[in-house]
Coordinates of C-alpha atoms and ligand atoms in Angstrom, one line a residue:
X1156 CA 74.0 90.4 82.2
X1157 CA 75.5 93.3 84.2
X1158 CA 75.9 92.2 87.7
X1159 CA 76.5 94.5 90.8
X1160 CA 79.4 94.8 93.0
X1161 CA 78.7 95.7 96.3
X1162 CA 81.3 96.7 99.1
X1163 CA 81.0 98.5 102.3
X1164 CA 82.6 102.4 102.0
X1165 CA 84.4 103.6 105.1
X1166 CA 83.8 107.0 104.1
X1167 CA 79.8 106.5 103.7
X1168 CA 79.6 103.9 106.4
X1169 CA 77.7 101.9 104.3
X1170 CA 77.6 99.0 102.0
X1171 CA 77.4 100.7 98.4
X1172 CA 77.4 99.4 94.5
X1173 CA 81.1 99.7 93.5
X1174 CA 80.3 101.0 90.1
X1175 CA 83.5 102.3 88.2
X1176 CA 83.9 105.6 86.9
X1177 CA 85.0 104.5 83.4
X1178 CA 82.4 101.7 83.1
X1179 CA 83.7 98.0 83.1
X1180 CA 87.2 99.1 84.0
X1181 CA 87.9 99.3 87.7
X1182 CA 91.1 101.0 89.2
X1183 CA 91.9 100.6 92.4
X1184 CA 95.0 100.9 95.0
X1185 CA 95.5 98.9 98.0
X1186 CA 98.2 99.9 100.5
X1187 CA 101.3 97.5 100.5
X1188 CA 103.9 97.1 103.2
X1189 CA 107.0 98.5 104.6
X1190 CA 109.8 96.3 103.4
X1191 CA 111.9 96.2 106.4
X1192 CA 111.1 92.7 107.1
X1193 CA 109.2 89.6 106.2
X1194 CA 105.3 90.3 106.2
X1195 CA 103.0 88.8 108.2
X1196 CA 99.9 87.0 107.4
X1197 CA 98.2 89.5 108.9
X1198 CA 99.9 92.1 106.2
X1199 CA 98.7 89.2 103.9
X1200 CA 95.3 89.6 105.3
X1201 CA 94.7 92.7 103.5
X1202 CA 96.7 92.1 100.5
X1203 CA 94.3 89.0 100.2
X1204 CA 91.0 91.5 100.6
X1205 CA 92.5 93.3 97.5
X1206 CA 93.7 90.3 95.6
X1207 CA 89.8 89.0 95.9
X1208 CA 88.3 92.5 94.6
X1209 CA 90.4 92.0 91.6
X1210 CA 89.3 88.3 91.3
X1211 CA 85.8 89.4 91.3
X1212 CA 86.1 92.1 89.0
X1213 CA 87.7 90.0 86.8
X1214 CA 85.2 87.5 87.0
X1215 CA 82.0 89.9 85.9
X1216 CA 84.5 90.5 83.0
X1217 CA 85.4 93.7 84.1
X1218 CA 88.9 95.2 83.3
X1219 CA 91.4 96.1 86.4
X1220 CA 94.2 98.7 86.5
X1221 CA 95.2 97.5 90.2
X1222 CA 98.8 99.2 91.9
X1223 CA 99.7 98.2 95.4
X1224 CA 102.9 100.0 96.5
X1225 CA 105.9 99.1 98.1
X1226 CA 106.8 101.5 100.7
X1227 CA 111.0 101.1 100.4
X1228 CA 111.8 104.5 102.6
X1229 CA 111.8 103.9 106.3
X1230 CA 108.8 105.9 108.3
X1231 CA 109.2 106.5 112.1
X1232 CA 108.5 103.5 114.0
X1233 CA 105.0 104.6 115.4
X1234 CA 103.5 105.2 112.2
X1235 CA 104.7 109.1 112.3
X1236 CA 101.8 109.1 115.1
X1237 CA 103.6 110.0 118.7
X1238 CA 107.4 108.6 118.0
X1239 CA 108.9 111.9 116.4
X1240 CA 112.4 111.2 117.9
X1241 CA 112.1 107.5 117.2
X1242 CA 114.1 105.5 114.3
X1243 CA 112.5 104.7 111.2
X1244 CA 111.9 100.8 110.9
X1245 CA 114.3 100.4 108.0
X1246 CA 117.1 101.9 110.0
X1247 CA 116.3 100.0 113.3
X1248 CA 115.8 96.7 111.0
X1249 CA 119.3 97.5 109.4
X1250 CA 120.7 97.7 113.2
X1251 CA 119.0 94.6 114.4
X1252 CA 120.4 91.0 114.2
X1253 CA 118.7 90.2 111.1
X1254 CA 120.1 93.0 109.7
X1255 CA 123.5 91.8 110.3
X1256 CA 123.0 90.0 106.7
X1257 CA 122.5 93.5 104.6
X1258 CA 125.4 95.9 103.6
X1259 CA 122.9 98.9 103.5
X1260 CA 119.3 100.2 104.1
X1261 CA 119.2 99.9 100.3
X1262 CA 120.0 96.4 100.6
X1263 CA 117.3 95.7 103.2
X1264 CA 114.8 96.6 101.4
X1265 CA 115.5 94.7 98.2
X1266 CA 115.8 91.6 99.8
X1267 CA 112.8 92.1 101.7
X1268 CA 111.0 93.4 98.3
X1269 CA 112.0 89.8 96.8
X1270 CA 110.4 87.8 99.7
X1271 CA 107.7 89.6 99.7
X1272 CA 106.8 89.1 96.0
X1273 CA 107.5 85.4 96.2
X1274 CA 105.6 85.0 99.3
X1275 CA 102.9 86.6 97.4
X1276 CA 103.1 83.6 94.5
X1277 CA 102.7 81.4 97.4
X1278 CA 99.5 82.4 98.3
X1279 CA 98.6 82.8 94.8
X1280 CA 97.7 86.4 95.0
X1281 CA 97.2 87.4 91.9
X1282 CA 100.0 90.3 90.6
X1283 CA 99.0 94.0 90.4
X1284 CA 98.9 95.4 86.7
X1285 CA 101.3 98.0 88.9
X1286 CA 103.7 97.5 91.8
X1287 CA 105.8 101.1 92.3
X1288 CA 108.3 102.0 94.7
X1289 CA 108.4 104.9 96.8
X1290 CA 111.9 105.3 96.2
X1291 CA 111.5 104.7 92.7
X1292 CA 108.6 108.2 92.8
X1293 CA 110.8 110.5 94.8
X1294 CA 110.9 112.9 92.2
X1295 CA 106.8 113.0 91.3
X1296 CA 106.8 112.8 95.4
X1297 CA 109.0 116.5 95.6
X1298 CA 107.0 117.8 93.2
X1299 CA 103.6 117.3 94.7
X1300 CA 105.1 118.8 98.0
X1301 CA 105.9 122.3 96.1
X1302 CA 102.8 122.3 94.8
X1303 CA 100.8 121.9 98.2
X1304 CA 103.5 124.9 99.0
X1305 CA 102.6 126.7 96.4
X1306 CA 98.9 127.0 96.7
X1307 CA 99.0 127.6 99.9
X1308 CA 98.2 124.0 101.6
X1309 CA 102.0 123.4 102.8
X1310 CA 104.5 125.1 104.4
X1311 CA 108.2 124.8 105.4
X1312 CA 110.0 125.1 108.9
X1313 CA 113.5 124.7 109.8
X1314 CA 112.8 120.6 110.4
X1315 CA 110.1 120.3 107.3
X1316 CA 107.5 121.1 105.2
X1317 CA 104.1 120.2 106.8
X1318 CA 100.5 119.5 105.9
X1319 CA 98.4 122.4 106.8
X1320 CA 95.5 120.6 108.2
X1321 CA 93.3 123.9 109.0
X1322 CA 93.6 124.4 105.0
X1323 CA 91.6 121.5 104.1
X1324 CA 88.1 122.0 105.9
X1325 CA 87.0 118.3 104.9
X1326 CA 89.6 116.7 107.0
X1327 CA 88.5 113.8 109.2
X1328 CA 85.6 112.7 106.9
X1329 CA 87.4 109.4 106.2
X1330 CA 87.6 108.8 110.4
X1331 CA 85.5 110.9 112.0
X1332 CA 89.2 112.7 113.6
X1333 CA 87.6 116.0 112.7
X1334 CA 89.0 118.9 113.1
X1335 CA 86.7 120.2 116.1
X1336 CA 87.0 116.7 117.2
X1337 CA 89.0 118.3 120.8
X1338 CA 89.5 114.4 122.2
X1339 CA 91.3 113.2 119.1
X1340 CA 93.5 116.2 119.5
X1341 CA 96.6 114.4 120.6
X1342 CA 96.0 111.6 118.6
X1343 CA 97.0 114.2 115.6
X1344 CA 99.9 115.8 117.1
X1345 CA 101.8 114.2 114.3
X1346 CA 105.5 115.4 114.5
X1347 CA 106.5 117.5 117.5
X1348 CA 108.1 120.8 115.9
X1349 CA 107.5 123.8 117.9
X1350 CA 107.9 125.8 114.5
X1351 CA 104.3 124.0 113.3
X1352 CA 101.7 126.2 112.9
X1353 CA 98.8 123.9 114.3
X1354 CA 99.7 120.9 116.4
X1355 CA 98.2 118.4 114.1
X1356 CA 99.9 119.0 110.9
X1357 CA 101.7 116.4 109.4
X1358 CA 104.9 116.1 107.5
X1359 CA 105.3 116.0 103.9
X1360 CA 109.5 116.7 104.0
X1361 CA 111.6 115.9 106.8
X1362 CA 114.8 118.1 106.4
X1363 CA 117.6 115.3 107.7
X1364 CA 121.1 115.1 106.1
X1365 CA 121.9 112.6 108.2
X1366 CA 119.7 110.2 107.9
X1367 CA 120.6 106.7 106.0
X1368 CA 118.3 107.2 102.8
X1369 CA 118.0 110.7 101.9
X1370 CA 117.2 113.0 98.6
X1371 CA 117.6 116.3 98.0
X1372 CA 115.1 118.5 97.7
X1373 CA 114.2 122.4 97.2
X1374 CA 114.4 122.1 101.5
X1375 CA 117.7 120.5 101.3
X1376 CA 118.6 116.7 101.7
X1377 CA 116.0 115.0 103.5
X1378 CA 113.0 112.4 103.0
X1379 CA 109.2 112.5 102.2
X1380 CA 107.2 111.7 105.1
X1381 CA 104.9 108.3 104.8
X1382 CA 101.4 109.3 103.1
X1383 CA 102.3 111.6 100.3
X1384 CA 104.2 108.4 98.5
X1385 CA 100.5 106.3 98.4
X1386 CA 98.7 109.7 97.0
X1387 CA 101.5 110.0 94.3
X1388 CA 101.8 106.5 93.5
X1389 CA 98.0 105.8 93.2
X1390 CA 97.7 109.4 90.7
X1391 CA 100.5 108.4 88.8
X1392 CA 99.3 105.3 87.6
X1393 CA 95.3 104.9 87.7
X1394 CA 95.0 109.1 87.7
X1395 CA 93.4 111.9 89.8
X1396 CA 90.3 110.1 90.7
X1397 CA 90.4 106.5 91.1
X1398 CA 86.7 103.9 91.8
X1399 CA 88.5 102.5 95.5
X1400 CA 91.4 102.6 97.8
X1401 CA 92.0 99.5 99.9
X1402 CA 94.4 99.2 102.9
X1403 CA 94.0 97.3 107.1
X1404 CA 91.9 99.4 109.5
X1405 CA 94.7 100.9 111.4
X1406 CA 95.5 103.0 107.8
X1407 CA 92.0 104.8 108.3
X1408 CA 93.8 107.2 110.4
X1409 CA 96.5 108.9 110.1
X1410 CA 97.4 107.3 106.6
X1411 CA 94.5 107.6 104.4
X1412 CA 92.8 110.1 105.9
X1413 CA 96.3 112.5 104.9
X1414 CA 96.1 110.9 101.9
X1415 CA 92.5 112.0 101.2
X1416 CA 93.7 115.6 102.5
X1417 CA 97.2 115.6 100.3
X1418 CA 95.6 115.0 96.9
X1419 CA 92.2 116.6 97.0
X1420 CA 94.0 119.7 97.7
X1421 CA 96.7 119.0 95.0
X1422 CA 93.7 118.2 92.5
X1423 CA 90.3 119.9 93.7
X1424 CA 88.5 116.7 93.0
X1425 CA 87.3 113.7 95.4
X1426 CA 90.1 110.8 95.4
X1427 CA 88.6 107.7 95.7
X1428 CA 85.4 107.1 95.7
X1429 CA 85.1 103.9 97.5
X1430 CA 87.4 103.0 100.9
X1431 CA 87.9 99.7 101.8
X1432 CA 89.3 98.5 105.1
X1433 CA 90.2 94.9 106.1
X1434 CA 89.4 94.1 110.3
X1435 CA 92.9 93.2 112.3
X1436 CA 94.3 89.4 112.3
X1437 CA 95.0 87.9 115.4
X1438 CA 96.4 84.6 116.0
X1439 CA 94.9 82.2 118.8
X1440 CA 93.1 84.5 120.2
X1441 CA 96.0 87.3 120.4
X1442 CA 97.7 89.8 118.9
X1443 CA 100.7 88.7 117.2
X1444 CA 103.6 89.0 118.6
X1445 CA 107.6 87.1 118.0
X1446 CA 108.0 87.2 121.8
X1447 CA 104.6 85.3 122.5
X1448 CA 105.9 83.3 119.9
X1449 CA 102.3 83.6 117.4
X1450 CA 103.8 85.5 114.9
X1451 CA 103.8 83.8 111.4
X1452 CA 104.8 84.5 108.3
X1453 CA 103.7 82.8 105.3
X1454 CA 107.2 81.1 105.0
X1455 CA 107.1 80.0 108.4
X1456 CA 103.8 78.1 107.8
X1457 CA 104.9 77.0 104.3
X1458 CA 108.5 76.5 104.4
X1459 CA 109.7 73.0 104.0
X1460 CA 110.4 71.1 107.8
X1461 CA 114.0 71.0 106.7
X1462 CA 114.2 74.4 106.0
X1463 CA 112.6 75.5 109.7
X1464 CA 109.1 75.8 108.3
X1465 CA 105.6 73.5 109.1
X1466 CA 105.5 72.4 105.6
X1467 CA 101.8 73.4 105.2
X1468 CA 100.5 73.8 101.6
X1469 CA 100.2 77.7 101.4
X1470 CA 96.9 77.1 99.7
X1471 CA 95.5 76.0 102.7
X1472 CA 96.6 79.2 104.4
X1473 CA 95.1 81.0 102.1
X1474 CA 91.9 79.1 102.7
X1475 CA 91.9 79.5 106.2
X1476 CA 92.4 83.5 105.9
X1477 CA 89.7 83.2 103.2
X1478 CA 87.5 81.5 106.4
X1479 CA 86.5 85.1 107.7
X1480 CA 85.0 87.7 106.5
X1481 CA 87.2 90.7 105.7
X1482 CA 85.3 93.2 108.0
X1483 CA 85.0 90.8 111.0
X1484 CA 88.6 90.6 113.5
X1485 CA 89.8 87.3 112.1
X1486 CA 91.5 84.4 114.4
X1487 CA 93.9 82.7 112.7
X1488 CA 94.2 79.2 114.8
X1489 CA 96.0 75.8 113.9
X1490 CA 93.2 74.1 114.6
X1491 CA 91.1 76.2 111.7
X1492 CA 94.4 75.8 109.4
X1493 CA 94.6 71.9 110.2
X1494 CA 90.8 71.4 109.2
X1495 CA 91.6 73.2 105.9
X1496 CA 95.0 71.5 105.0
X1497 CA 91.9 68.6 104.9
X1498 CA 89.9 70.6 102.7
X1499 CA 92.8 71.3 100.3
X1500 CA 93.4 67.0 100.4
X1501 CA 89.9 66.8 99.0
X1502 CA 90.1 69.3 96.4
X1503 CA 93.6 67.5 95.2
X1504 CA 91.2 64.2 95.5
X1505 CA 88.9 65.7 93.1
X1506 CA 91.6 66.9 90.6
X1507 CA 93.1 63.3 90.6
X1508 CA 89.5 61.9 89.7
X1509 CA 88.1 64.5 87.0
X1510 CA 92.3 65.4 85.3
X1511 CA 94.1 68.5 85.2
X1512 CA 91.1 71.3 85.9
X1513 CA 92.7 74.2 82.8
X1514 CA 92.2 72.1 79.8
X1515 CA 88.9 70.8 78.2
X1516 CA 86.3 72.1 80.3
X1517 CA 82.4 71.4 79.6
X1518 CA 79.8 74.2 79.9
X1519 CA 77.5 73.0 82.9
X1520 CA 75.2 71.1 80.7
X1521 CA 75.1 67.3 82.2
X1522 CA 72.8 66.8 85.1
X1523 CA 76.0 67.1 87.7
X1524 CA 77.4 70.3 85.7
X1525 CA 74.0 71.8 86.4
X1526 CA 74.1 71.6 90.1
X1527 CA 77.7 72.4 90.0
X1528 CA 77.3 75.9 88.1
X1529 CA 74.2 76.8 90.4
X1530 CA 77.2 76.5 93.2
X1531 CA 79.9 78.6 90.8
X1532 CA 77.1 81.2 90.3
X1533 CA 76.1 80.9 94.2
X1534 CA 79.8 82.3 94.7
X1535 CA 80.3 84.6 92.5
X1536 CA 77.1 86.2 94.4
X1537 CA 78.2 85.8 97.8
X1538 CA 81.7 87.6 96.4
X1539 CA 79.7 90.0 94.4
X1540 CA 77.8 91.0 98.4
X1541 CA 80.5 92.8 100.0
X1542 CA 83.3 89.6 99.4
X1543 CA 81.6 87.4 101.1
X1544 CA 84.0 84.3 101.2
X1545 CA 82.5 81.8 104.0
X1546 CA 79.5 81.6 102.0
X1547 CA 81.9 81.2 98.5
X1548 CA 83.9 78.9 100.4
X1549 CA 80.6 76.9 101.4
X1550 CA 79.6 76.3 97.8
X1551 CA 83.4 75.2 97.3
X1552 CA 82.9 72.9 99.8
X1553 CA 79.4 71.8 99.2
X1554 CA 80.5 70.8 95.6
X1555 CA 83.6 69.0 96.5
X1556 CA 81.4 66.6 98.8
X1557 CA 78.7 66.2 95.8
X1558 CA 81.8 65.0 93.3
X1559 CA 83.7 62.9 95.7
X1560 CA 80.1 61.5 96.1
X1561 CA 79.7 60.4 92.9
X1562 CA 83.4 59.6 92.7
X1563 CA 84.1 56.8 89.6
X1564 CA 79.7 57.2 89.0
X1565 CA 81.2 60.5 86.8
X1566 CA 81.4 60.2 83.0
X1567 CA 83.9 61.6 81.1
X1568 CA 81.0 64.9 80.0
X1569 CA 80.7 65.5 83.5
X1570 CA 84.4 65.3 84.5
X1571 CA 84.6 68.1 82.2
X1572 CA 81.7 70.0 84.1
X1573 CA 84.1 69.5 87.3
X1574 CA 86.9 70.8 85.5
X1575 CA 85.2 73.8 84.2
X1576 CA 83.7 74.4 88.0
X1577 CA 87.1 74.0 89.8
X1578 CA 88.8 76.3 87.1
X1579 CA 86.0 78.9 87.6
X1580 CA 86.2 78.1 91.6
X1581 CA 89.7 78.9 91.6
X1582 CA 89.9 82.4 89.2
X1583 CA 87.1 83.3 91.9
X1584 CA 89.0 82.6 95.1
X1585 CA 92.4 80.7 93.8
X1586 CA 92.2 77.9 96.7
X1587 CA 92.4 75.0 94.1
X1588 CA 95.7 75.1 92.5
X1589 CA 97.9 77.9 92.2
X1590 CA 97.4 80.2 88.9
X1591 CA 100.0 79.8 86.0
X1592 CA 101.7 83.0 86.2
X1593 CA 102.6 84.6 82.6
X1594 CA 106.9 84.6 82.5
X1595 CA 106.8 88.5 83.5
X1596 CA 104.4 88.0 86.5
X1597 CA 106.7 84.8 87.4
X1598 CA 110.0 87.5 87.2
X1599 CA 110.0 87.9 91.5
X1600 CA 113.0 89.3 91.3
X1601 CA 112.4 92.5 89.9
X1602 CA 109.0 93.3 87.6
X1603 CA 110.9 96.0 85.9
X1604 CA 113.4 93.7 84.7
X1605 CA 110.6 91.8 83.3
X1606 CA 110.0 95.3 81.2
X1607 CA 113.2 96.0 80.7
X1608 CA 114.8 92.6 79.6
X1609 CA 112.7 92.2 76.4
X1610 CA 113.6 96.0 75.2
X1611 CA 117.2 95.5 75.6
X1612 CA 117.0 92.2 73.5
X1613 CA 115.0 94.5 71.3
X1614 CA 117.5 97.0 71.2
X1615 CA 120.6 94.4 70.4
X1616 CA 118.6 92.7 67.5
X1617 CA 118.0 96.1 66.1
X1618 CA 121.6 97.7 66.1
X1619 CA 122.7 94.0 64.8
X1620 CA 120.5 95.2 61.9
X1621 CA 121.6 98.2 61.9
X1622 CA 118.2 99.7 62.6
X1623 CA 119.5 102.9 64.3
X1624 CA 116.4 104.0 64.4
X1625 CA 114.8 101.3 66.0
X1626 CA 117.8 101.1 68.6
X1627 CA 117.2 104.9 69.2
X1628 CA 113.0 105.1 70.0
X1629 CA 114.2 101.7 72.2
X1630 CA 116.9 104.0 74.0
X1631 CA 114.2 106.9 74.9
X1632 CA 111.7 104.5 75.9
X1633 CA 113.8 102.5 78.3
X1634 CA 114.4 106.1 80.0
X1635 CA 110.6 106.6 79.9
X1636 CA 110.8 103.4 82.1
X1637 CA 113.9 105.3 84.6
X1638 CA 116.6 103.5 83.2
X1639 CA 120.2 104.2 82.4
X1640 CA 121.5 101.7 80.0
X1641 CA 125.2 100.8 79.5
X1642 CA 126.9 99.4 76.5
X1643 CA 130.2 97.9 77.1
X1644 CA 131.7 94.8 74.9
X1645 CA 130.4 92.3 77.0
X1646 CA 126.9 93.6 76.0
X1647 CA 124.5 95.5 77.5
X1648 CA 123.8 96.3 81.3
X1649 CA 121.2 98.4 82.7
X1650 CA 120.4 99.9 86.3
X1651 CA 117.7 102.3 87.6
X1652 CA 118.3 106.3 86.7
X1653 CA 119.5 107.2 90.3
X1654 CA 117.1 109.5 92.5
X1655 CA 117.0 112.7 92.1
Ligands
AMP3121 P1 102.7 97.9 107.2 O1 103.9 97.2 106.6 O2 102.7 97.9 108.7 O3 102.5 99.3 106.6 O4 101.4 97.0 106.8 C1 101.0 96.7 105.5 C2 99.6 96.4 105.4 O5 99.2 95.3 106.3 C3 98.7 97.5 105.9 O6 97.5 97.6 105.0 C4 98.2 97.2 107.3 O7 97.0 97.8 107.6 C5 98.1 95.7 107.2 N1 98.2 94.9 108.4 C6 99.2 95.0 109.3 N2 99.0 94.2 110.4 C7 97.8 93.6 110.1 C8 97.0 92.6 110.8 N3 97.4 92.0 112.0 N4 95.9 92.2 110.2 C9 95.5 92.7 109.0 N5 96.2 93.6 108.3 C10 97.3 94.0 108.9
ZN3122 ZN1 99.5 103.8 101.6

């Protein structure tokens, strides 16, 4: 049976059948952070949006080519928007207290690359088939810049290379910050530069030899400026025109909206069809903040009490931010989280009654299995209407009650039913026990090495063969992946092929 995904399009303003280009195979690309500290549930907010599009896909047996990014390149602290002389947050992270603990900017943002994967197991998001680094694109990055130069969309002052905004008449469909829009005017004075030949450009290159992370380009040593990474990224890896683009609201504009601008004129074709945007989290009725002391991060919720964290089972977090729907403002409250640290009891409750939900599962044919796949299929519906997850959450709810109910009543064929239905529950919304992960998804230190590591083995078995050839393809295809190998006679080490 084909089934119909429906989600609400920012550029439409309407709710509309997600219906992927290539049919059955969805790509899509959800904005990730800036890794210049820990993120934020509220970050996690709209990582969780995207994590639950791929969940549903996946569950109408569609195939997902899903990259989220990881911006590793500091952007000025206002979101490029009215800070031009202000530090980028890497820099100013690097300069803080915390950032006592890092040797570099480089540093920074591995360790903060690290946390955030693992933090992302914790809440049992689900991992991308893709997860690139800006700085790891820099190249791809320069060369979409001289293209936008070249045909006449982009050009260069003594500070940059800018964004001609008057060259893409479509600009401000995404947000409505069009271009005879006079009261948004200063809202799109991106970078002050008196050289600019319209206000509202934005930059593509800053020109800055001074600045902590910097690459050289055909304008000298500099750095790219924040939205061309996420329109180079997302084309690299799922192509020129890709089903939908995900990110918070606040990315509508500038972000995405430069991003539409960027790659339609690089390519002549629409980008994404579909743009999803998750509402703003806000805890106890406010907006987070460290000084009002209701800022959390998903290891300050989860973290044992020994290790200065409330030792709250990161499931239930998850469960709570599942609570709202993505398009409503969502207050996160400890009362909300306390009431589902319960609901997470029960479901452990049921899983000590029925046995260990991923093995020997029925196929909803006892009287109880009936019931219980009418709720499975009730949730996959609500998910399938514009991720509806306080009605999925309902059925989750609504069946744990009717089990616990029937508690040692069960037989052994309907325990199997209840395994089934909390296995299906949980690859729909992943509240009841956290996913396996396969050993390369569980690598959190670095997902390349969990490319890498294999080929290298690869490589060593071959030349103790003395397959040369074998060795050689190896050698080439590890610099497909930008890596420089090195053989010494303590083995073999490898490190990423340095930016340009
Ligand atoms: P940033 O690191 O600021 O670029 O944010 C990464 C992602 O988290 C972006 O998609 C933001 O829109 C999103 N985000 C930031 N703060 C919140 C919040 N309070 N609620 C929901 N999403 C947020
Ligand atoms: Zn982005």
């Amino acid at each position: 049976m084909t089934r119909e995904f429906r989600i609400y399009n920012t550029l439409t303003n309407r709710i509309e059948e997600l219906e992927p280009r290539k049919p059955g195979h969805l790509t899509f690309y959800s904005c990730g952070p800036t890794v210049y500290s820990y993120a934020h549930i509220g970050n996690f907010r709209s990582f969780l949006t995207a994590d639950l599009i791929l969940r549903t896909a996946q569950a109408i047996g569609w195939e997902v080519t899903y990259a989220t990014n990881v911006t590793d390149v500091g952007h000025l602290t206002e979101d490029d928007l009215t800070d031009p002389s202000g530090e980028d947050r890497m820099v100013k992270a690097l300069q803080s207290k915390e950032g006592e603990a890092f040797v570099n900017v480089w540093d920074l943002a591995r360790y903060y690359t690290q946390t955030l994967i693992k933090d992302w197991h914790r809440l049992n998001l689900r991992e991308p088939s893709v997860r690139p680094r800006a700085t790891e694109h820099m190249r791809e990055q320069i060369a979409a810049v001289q293209k936008l130069v070249e045909n006449g969309h982009a050009y260069e002052t003594e500070k940059g290379v800018y964004f001609s905004v008057t060259s893409f008449p479509d600009y401000g469909k995404l947000s409505g910050n069009t271009l005879d829009n006079e009261l948004e005017q200063t809202v799109r004075d991106v970078v002050v530069d008196t050289d600019k030949k319209d206000p509202r450009d934005f930059a593509l290159w800053k020109k800055d030899d001074k600045h902590l992370m910097q690459w050289f380009s055909p304008w000298g040593w500099g750095f790219p400026g924040w939205h061309i990474e996420c329109s180079v990224m997302a084309m690299s890896y799922l192509g020129e025109e890709i089903d939908l683009h995900a990110g918070g609201e606040d990315l509508i504009f500038p972000h995405h909206e430069c991003e539409i601008a960027q790659s339609e004129s690089l390519t002549g074709k629409p980008f994404s069809r579909i743009w999803a945007h998750t509402r703003f989290l806000q805890v106890e009725g406010e907006k987070m903040s460290k000084s009002t002391g209701n800022f959390f991060t998903v290891r300050d919720l989860s973290a044992s009490e020994a290790e200065g964290g409330k030792g709250i089972d990161p499931l239930a977090v998850r469960m709570t931010l599942l609570s709202g729907h993505y398009r409503k403002p969502f207050n996160f409250t400890m009362k909300t989280l306390r009431g589902n640290v319960k609901h997470c009891d029960r479901l452990q409750e049921v899983i000590k009654l029925v046995g260990d939900p991923s093995e020997n599962h029925g196929s909803y044919e006892t009287e109880a299995g009936v019931i219980l796949g009418g709720m499975y299929q009730r949730a996959l519906e609500a998910m399938l209407d514009d991720l509806n997850t306080p009605t999925a959450l309902a059925s989750l709810f609504g069946g744990t009650k009717l089990i616990l109910g029937k508690g040692d009543a069960l037989d052994e064929p309907q325990k199997a039913d209840v395994r089934r239905w909390l296995a299906d529950m949980n690859a729909l919304l992943g509240v009841v026990y956290h996913d396996e992960q396969t050993p390369a998804e569980a690598n959190e230190e670095d997902p390349l090495a969990a490319k890498v590591d294999p080929l290298i083995e690869e490589r060593r078995a071959a030349r103790a063969d003395g397959n040369w050839a074998r060795a050689d393809e190896i050698r080439d295809e590890l610099a497909a992946l930008g890596v420089d190998i090195m053989d010494s006679a303590e083995g073999t080490t490898w490190k990423r092929k340095s930016s340009v």
